[in-house]
Coordinates of C-alpha atoms and ligand atoms in Angstrom, one line a residue:
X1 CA -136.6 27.3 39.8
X2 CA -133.0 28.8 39.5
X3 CA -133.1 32.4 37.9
X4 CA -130.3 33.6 37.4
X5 CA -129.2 36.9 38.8
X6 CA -128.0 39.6 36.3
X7 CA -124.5 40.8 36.7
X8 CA -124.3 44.1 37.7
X9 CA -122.0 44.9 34.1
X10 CA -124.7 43.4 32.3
X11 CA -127.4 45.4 33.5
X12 CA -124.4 48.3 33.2
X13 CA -123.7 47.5 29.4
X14 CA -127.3 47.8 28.6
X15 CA -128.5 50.6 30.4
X16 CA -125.6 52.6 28.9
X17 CA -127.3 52.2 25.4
X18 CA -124.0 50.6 23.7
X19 CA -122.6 52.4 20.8
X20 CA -121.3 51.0 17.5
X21 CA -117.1 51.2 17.0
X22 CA -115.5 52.8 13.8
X23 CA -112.0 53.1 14.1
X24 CA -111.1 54.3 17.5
X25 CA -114.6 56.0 18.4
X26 CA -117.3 54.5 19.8
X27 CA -119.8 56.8 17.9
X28 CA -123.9 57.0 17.2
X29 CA -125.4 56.9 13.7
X30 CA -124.1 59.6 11.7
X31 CA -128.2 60.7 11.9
X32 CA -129.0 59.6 15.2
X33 CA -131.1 57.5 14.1
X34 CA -131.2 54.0 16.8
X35 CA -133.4 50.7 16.5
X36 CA -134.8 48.9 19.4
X37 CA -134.1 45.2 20.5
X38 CA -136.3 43.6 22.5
X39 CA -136.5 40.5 24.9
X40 CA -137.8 37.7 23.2
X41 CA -138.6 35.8 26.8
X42 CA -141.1 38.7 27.5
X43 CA -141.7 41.0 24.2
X44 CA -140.0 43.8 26.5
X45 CA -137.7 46.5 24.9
X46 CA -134.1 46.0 26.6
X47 CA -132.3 49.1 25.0
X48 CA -131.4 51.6 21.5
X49 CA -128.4 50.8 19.3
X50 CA -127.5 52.8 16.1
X51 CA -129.1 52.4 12.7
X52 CA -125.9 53.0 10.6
X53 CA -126.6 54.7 7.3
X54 CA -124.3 54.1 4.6
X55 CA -121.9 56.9 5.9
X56 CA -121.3 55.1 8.8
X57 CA -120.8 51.8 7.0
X58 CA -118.3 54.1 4.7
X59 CA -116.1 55.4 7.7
X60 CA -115.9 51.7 9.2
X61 CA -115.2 50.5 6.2
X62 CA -112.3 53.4 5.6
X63 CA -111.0 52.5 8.7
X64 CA -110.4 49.1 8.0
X65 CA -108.9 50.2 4.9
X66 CA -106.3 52.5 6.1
X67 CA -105.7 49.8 9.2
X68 CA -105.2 47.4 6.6
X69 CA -102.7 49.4 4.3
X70 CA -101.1 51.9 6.5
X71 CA -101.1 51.5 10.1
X72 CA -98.8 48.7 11.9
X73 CA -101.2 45.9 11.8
X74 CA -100.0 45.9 8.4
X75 CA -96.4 44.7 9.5
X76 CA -97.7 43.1 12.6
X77 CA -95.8 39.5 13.0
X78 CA -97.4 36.4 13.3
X79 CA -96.2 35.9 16.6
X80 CA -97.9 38.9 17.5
X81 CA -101.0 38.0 15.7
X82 CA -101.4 35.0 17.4
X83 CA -100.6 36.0 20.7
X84 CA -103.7 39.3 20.4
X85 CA -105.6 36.3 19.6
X86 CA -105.1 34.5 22.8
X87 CA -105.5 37.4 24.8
X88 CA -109.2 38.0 23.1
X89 CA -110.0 34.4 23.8
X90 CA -108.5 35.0 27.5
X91 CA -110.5 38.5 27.8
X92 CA -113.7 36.6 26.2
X93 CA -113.2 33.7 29.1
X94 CA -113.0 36.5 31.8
X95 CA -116.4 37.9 30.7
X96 CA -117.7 34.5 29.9
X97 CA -120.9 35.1 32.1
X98 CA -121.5 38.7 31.3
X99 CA -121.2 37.5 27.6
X100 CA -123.7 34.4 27.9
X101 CA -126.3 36.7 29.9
X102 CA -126.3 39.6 26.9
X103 CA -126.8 36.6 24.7
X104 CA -129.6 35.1 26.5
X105 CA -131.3 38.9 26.8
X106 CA -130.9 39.5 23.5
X107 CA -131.4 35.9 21.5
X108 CA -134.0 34.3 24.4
X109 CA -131.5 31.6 24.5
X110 CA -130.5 29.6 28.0
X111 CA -127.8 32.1 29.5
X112 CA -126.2 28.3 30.9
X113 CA -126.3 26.5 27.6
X114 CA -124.8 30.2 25.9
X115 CA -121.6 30.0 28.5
X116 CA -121.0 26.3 27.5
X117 CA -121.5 26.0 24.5
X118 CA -121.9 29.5 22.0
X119 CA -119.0 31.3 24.4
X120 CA -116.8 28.7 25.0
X121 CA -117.2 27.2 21.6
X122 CA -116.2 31.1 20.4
X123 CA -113.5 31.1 22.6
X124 CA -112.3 27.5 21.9
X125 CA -112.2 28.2 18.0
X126 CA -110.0 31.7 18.6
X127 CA -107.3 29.9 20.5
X128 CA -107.6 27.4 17.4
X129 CA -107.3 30.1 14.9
X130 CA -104.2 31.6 17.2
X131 CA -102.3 28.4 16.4
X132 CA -102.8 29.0 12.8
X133 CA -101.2 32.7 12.4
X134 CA -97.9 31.0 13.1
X135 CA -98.5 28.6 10.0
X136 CA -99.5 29.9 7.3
X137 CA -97.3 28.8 4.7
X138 CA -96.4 29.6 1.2
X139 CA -93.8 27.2 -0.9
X140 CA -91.1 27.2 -3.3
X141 CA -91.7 25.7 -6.6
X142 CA -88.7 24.5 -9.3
X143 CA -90.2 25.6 -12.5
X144 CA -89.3 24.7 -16.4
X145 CA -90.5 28.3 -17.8
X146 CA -90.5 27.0 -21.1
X147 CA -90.6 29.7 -23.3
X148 CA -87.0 30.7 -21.5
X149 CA -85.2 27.2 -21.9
X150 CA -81.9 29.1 -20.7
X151 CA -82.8 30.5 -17.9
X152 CA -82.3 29.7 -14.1
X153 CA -85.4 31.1 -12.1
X154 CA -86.4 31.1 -8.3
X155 CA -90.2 30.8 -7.7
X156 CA -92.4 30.5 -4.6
X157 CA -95.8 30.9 -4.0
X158 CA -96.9 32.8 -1.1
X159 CA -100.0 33.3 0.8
X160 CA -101.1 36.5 1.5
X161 CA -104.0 38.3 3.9
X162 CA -107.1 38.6 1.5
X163 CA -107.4 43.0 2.8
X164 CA -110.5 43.9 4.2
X165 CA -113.7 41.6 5.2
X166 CA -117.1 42.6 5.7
X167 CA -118.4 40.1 7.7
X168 CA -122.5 40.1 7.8
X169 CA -123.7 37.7 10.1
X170 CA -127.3 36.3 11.5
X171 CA -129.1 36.1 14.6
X172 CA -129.3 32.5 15.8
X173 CA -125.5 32.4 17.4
X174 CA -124.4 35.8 17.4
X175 CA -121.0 35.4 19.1
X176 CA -119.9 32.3 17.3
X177 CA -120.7 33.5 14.6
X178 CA -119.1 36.7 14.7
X179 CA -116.0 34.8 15.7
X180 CA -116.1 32.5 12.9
X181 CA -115.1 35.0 11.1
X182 CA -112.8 37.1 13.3
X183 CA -110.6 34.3 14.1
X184 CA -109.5 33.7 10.9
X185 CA -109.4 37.4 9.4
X186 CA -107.6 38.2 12.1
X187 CA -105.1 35.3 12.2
X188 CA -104.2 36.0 8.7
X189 CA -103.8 39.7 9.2
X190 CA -106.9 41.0 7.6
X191 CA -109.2 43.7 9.4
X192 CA -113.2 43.4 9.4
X193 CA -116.2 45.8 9.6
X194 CA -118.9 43.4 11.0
X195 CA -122.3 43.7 11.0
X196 CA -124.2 42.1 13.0
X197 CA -128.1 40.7 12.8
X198 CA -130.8 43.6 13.3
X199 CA -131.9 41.7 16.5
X200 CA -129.1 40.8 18.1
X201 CA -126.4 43.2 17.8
X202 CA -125.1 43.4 22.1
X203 CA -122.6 40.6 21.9
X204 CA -120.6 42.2 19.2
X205 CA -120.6 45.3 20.7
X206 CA -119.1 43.7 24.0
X207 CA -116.9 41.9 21.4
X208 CA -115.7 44.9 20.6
X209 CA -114.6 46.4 23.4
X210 CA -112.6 43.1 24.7
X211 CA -111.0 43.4 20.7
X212 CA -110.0 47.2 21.7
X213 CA -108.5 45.9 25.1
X214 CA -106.7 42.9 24.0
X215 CA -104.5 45.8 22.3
X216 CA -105.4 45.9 18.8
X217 CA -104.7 48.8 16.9
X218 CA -107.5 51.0 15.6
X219 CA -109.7 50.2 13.0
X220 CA -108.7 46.8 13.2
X221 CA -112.0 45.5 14.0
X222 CA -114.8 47.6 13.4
X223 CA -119.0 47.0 14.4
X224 CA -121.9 49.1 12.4
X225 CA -125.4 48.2 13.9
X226 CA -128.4 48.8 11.8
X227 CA -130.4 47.2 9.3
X228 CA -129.8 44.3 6.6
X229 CA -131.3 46.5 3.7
X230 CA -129.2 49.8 4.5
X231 CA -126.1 48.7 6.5
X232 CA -125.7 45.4 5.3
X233 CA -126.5 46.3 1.8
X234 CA -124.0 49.5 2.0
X235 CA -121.3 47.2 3.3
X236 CA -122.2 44.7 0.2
X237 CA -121.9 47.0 -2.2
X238 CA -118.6 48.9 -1.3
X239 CA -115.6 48.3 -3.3
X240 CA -112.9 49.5 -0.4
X241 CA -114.2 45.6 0.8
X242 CA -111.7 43.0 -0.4
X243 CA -113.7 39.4 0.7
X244 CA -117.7 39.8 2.2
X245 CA -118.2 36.8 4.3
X246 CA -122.1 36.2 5.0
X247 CA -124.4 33.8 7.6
X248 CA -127.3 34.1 6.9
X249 CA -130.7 33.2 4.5
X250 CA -130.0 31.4 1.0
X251 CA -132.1 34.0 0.0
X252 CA -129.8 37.4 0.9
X253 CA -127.1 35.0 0.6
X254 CA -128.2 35.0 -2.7
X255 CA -128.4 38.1 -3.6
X256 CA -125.0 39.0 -1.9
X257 CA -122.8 36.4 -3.5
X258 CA -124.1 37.9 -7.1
X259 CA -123.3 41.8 -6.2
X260 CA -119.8 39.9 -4.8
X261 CA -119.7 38.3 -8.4
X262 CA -119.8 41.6 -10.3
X263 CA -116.7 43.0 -8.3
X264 CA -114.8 39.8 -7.7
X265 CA -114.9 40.4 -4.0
X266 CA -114.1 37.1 -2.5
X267 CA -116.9 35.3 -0.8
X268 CA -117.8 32.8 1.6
X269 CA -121.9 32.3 2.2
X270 CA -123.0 30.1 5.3
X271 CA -126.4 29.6 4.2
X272 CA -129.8 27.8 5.5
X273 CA -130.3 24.4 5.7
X274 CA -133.1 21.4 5.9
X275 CA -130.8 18.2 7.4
X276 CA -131.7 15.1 7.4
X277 CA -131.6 12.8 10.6
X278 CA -131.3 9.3 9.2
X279 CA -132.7 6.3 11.8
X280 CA -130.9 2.8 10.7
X281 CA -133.4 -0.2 11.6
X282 CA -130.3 -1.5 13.6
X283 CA -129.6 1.9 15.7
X284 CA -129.8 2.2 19.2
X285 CA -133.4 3.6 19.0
X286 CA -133.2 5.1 22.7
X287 CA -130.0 6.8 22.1
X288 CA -131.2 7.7 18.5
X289 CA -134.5 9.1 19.7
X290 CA -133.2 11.6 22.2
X291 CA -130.2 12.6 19.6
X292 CA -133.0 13.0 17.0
X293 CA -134.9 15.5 19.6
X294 CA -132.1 17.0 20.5
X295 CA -131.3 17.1 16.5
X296 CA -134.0 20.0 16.0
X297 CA -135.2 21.4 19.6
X298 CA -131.5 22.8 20.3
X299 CA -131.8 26.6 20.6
X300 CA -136.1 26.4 19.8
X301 CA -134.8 24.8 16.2
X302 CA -132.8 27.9 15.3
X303 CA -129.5 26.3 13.9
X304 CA -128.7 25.6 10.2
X305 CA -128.0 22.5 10.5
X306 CA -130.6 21.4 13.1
X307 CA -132.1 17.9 12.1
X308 CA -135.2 18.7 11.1
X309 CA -136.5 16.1 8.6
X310 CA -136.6 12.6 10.4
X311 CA -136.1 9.3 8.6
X312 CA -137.1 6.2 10.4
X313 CA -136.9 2.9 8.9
X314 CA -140.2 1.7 8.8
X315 CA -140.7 -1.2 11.5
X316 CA -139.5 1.4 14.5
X317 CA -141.0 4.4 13.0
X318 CA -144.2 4.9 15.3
X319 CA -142.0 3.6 18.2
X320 CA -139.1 6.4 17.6
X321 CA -141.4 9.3 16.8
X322 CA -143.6 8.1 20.1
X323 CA -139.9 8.8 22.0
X324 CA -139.5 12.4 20.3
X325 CA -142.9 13.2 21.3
X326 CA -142.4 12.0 24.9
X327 CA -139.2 14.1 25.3
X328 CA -140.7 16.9 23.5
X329 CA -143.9 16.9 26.0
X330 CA -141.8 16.8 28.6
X331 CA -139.8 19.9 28.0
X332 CA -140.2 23.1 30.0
X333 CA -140.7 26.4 28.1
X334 CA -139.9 29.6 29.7
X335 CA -137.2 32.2 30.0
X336 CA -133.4 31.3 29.0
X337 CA -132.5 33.1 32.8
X338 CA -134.7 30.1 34.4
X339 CA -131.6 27.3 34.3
X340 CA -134.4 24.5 35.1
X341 CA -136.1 25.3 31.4
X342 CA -135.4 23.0 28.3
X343 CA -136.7 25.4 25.5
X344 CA -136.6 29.2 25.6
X345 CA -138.9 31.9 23.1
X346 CA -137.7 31.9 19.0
X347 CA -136.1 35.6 18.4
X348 CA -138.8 37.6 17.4
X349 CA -142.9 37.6 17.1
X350 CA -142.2 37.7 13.2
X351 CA -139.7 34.4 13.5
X352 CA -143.0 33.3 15.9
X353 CA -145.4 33.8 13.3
X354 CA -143.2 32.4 10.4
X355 CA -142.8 29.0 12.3
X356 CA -146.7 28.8 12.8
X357 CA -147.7 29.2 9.5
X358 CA -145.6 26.0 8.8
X359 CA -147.7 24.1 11.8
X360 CA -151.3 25.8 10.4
X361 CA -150.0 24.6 6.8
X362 CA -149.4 21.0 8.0
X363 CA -152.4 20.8 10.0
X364 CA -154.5 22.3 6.9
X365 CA -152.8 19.8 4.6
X366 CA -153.9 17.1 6.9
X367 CA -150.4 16.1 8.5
X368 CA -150.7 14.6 12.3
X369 CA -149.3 16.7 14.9
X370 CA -147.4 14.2 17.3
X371 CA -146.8 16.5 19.6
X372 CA -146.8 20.5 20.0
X373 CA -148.5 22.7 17.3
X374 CA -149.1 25.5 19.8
X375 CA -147.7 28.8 20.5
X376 CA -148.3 31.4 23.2
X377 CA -146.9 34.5 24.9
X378 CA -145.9 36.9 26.5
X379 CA -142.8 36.2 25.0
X380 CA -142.6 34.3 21.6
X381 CA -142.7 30.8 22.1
X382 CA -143.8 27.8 20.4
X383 CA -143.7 24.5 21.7
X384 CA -141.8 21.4 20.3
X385 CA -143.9 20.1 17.6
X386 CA -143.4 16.7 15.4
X387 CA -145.3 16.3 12.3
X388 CA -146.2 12.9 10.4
X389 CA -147.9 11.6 7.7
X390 CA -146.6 14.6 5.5
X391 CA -145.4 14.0 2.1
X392 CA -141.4 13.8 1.2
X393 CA -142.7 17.1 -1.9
X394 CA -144.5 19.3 0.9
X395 CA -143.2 22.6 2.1
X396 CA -142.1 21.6 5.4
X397 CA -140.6 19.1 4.4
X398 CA -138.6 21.0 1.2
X399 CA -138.2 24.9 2.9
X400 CA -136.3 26.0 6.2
X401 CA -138.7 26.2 9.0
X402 CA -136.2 27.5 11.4
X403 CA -138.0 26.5 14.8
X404 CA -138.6 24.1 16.7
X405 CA -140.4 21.7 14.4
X406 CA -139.6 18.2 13.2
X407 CA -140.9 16.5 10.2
X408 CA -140.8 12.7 10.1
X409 CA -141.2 10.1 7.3
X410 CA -140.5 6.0 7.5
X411 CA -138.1 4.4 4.7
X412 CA -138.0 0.8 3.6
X413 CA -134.1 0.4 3.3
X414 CA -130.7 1.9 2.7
X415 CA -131.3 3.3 -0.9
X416 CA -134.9 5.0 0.3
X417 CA -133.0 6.5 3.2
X418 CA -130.2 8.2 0.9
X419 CA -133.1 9.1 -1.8
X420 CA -134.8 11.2 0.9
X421 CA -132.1 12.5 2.7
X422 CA -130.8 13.7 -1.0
X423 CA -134.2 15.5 -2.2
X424 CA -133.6 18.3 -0.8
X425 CA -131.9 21.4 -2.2
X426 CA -129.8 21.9 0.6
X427 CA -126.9 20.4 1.7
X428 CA -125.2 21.4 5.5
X429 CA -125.5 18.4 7.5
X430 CA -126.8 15.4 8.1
X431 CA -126.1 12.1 10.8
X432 CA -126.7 8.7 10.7
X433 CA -127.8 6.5 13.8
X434 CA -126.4 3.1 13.1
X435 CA -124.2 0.4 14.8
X436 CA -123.5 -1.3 11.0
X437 CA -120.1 -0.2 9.9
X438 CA -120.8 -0.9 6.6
X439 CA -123.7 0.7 5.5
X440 CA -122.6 3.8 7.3
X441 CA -119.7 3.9 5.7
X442 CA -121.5 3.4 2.6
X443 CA -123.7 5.8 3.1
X444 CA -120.9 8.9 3.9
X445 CA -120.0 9.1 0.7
X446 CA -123.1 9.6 -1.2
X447 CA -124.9 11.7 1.2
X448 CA -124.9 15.0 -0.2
X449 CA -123.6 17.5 2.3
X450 CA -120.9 19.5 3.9
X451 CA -121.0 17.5 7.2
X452 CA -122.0 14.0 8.3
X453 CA -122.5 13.1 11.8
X454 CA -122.8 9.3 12.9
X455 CA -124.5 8.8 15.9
X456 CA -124.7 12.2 17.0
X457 CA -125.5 15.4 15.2
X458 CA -124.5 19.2 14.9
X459 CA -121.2 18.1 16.4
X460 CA -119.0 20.6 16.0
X461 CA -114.9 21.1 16.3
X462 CA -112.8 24.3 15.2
X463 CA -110.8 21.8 13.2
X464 CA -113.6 20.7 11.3
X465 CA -114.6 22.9 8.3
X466 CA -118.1 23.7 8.0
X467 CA -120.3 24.9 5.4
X468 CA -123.0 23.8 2.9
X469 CA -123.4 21.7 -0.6
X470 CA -125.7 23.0 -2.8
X471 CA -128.4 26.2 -1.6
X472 CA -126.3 25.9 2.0
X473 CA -123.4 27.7 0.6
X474 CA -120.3 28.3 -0.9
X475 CA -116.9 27.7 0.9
X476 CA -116.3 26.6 4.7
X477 CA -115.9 27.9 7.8
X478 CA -113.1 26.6 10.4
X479 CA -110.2 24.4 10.3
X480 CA -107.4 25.2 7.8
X481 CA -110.5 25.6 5.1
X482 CA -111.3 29.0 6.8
X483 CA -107.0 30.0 6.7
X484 CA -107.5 29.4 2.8
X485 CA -110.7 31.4 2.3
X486 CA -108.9 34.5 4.1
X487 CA -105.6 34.6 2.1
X488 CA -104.9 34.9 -1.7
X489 CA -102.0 33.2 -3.1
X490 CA -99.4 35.1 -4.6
X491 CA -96.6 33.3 -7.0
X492 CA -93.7 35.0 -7.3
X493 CA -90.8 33.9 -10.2
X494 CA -87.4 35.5 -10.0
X495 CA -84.9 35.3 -13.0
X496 CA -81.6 34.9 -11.7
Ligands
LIG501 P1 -131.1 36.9 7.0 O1 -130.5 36.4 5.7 O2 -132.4 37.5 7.0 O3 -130.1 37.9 7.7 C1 -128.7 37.6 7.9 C2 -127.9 38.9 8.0 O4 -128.0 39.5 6.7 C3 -128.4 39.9 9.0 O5 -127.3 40.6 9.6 C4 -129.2 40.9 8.1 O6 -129.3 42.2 8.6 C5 -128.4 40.9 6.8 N1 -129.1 41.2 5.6 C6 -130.4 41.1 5.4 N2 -130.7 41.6 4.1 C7 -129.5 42.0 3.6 C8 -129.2 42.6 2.4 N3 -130.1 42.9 1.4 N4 -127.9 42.9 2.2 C9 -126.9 42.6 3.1 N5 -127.2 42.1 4.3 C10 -128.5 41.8 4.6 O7 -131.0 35.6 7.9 P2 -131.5 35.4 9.4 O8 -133.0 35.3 9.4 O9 -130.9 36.5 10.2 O10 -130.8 34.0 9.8 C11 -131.4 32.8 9.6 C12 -130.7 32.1 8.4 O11 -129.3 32.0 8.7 C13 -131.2 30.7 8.3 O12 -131.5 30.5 6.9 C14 -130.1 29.9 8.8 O13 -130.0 28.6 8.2 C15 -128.9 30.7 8.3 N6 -127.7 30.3 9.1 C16 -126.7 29.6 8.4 C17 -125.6 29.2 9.1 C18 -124.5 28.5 8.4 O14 -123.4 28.4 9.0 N7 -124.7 27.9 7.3 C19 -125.4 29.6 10.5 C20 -126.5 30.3 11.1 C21 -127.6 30.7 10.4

C-alpha cells in the first residue's frame, strides 16, 4: 500500500485556516462567522473557512467592479492577458502536487488521479484559453443602411468583455471547474468573484493566491466562501454582476437562470445529467465493458456526464453486465492518499445517504443488485453497485443519482437503443461502443445531447465545448464556444 506523504505546504495551507480574497485582502467573514470541511476518507474535520454574508459577497463583487471599469486591467492588452494566463497555468504546474493533495483532502478523490487528470486538465485548458486572448476578433461589415440611400458608412462589429462574472461552481471537480470559467473571463478581460461549493472550497483559495502571484492586479479575481443559500444567493441576486456562470444542480440551476432572466444578466448553467452508455451488438464487448465501468465508477460516480444508464443489446447483455460486475468487485475502496485504491468515499455523509436511498429504492422495487448495494464507514463510501431488471420509467433510471451506481437495460436494435438513450430529460453526454461506421454515424445525429463519445466516454478536450441539451443546461463551456459566452458584441456604424 503506497500512502502518500503530505507536503509539508499542504499540511501548512490548512493549518493556517485559509482566508477568502476580496480585492487585495485576504479577509474573514465580515461576522466571523466560518464553516467546517471535513475529510470525506475518514468523517474528520480538516480546517474553518469563512461563511461570507452578503456584505462580503457585496465588497468582492465591488471589487471586481471597479477592477473591471477603473483599474488597468481595464486597458490591459491582449498580449498581456494571455501571457498572465500562462504564468497561472505555469504557477498551477509548479504546485501541481500541493494542488492534487488539497483536492484529495477536501473532495476524497485519488490525490494521483487529481494531478493527472482535474490539475493538469485545469492547467491544460488555461494555456488553451491563453491562445484565445490574442484572437478574439470582431469584423467589418459593408452595409446598405437603407433609409440613408446617400450615404457612405463604415461599420464593424466588435466583441467586447461581457464586465463582471459571478462564477458559482460545485463540488465534484473543484479546480476544473473553477478554471472553466476563469480561463475564459480572464482571457476576454473580464474579472470574477467565484464561489466555490460549501464543501470544497481549499483549491480556490490556493487558486487564488497563484492568481495574486502570476501578477494580476487587484480585484481581478476575487473568492467568497460560504453557503449556496446566502453567498451564492447574494452573488445571484446582485446587479453590479454583468454574466453569472453556474455548475451545479438543474435544480438551483433552475432557480438561478430565472433570477438571471429578470435582470438580463448573461448566463451559462452547466447542469446535472443522466447519460446513456449505448452497447452495439457488434462492439468490442471487453473493451466496451471496462469503458462502460469506467463510464460511471470515475470519481465514486460524481461527474455530470458519468455513464450511468447502460444499454446492452440484448444477446450480450448478461455477458457485459457480468464484466461490470467483475471489475466493480474487484475494485479497492479506501482513502484517495492510498495510490493502490480504485474508488475513494462520495463528498459527504448526506451525498452518502442520497446515493443509498436510490439502492434501498431499487432493492424495494424488486431490481437485482449485480453487484454492490452496500455502504460503510468511517468515511462515506459506497461500493460500486450495478442494478438490472429495473424499468426504463423508474427513478433511477429517470433522476441523477450522482454515485457510483449503474443502471442497465437490454435493447433489441438500433431504433430501441436511440428510444432509450432519448427518454431522458437530460441531455450532457452520451457514447456509443461500436465498430459499424454506419450506424454510428447514424446514430450522432439523433442522439440528443451536448457531447457524443464513440468508443470511449467523458472524453474531454479544452477545444471541445461542453455543456448540456435539454435540463443539462444552457450554453457551453470550452473551445471558442466559452470566448462567445464571455464577450458581447458591439456594432458600430460610422457616417462618413
Ligand atoms: P448544487 O446545485 O447543490 O450546488 C452547486 C453550487 O451552487 C454550490 O456552490 C452551492 O453552494 C451553490 N448554491 C446552492 N444553492 C444556491 C442558491 N440558492 N443560489 C446560488 N447558489 C447556490 O450542486 P452540487 O450538489 O454541488 O453538485 C452536483 C450537481 O452538479 C450535479 O447535478 C452535477 O451533475 C452537476 N454538475 C454539472 C456539471 C456540468 O458541467 N454540466 C459539472 C459538474 C457538476
Amino acid at each position: 500500500m503506497a500512502i502518500a506523504t503530505l507536503l509539508p505546504a499542504t499540511t501548512a495551507f490548512i493549518q493556517r485556516a485559509p482566508r477568502m480574497l476580496i480585492g487585495a485582502e485576504w479577509v474573514e467573514a465580515a461576522d466571523g462567522q466560518t464553516m467546517p470541511l471535513h475529510n470525506p476518507a475518514t468523517g474528520e474535520q480538516l480546517c474553518v473557512v469563512p461563511r461570507a454574508t452578503v456584505d462580503d459577497v457585496d465588497r468582492a463583487v465591488l471589487a471586481a467592479r471597479q477592477a473591471f471599469d477603473d483599474s488597468p486591467w481595464s486597458r490591459t492588452r491582449p498580449r498581456e492577458r494571455q501571457n498572465l494566463l500562462w504564468k497561472l497555468a505555469d504557477l498551477m504546474q509548479r504546485d501541481a502536487e500541493l494542488l492534487a493533495q488539497l483536492e484529495c483532502l477536501n473532495n476524497g478523490k485519488s490525490a494521483a488521479v487529481a494531478q493527472a487528470m482535474d490539475v493538469q486538465l485545469a492547467i491544460d485548458f488555461l494555456r488553451y484559453m491563453a491562445g484565445w486572448a490574442t484572437k478574439i476578433e470582431g469584423s467589418s461589415v459593408e452595409v446598405s443602411v437603407p433609409l440613408m440611400p446617400d450615404q457612405q458608412f463604415h461599420s464593424f462589429i466588435r466583441r467586447e468583455a461581457v464586465g463582471v462574472v459571478g462564477a458559482i461552481v460545485a463540488w465534484n471537480f473543484p479546480l476544473l471547474l473553477a478554471c472553466w470559467k476563469l480561463g475564459p473571463a480572464l482571457a476576454t478581460g473580464c474579472t470574477v468573484v467565484l464561489k466555490p461549493a460549501d464543501e470544497t472550497p481549499l483549491t480556490a483559495l490556493k487558486l487564488a493566491e497563484l492568481v495574486q502571484e502570476a501578477g494580476y492586479p487587484d480585484g481581478v479575481f476575487n473568492v467568497v466562501t460560504g453557503t449556496g443559500i446566502t453567498a451564492g444567493a447574494a452573488l445571484t441576486h446582485n446587479p453590479r454582476v454583468d454574466k453569472l456562470t453556474f455548475t451545479g444542480s438543474t435544480a438551483v440551476g433552475k432557480e438561478i437562470g430565472k433570477i438571471a432572466m429578470d435582470s438580463m444578466t448573461r448566463v451559462t448553467l452547466e447542469l446535472g445529467g443522466k447519460s446513456p452508455t449505448i452497447v452495439m451488438a457488434d462492439a468490442d464487448l471487453g473493451s466496451a465493458a471496462a469503458g462502460a465501468a469506467s463510464a460511471i465508477f470515475f470519481n465514486q460516480g460524481q461527474v455530470c456526464c458519468a455513464g450511468s444508464r447502460l444499454y446492452v443489446q440484448r444477446k450480450h447483455f448478461d455477458n457485459v453486465v457480468a464484466d461490470i460486475a467483475g471489475i466493480a468487485n474487484a475494485m479497492k475502496l479506501g482513502s484517495g492518499l492510498d495510490a493502490s485504491v480504485d474508488m475513494g468515499p462520495l463528498i459527504s455523509a448526506r451525498q452518502q445517504e442520497r446515493v443509498w436511498r436510490y439502492i434501498e429504492m431499487g432493492r424495494d422495487s424488486g431490481a437485482t443488485i449485480a453487484c454492490g448495494g452496500e455502504r460503510f464507514g468511517p468515511g462515506y463510501f459506497v461500493k460500486p453497485t450495478v442494478i438490472v431488471d429495473i424499468d426504463q420509467q423508474h427513478s433511477l433510471v429517470q433522476e441523477e443519482i450522482f454515485g457510483p451506481v449503474l443502471v442497465a437495460i437490454p435493447f433489441d436494435d438500433e431504433a430501441d437503443a436511440l428510444r432509450l438513450a432519448n427518454d431522458s430529460p437530460y441531455g450532457l453526454g452520451a457514447s456509443i461502443w461500436s465498430n459499424d461506421l454506419a450506424a454510428v454515424h447514424r446514430m450522432i445525429p439523433r442522439i440528443k445531447s451536448g457531447s457524443v463519445w464513440v468508443n470511449c466516454h467523458s472524453a474531454l478536450d479544452p477545444a471541445l465545448p461542453f455543456g448540456g441539451y435539454k435540463m443539462s443546461g444552457v450554453g457551453r463551456e470550452m473551445g471558442y464556444a466559452a470566448i462567445e459566452h464571455y464577450t458581447e458584441l458591439k456594432s458600430v456604424l460610422i457616417k462618413l
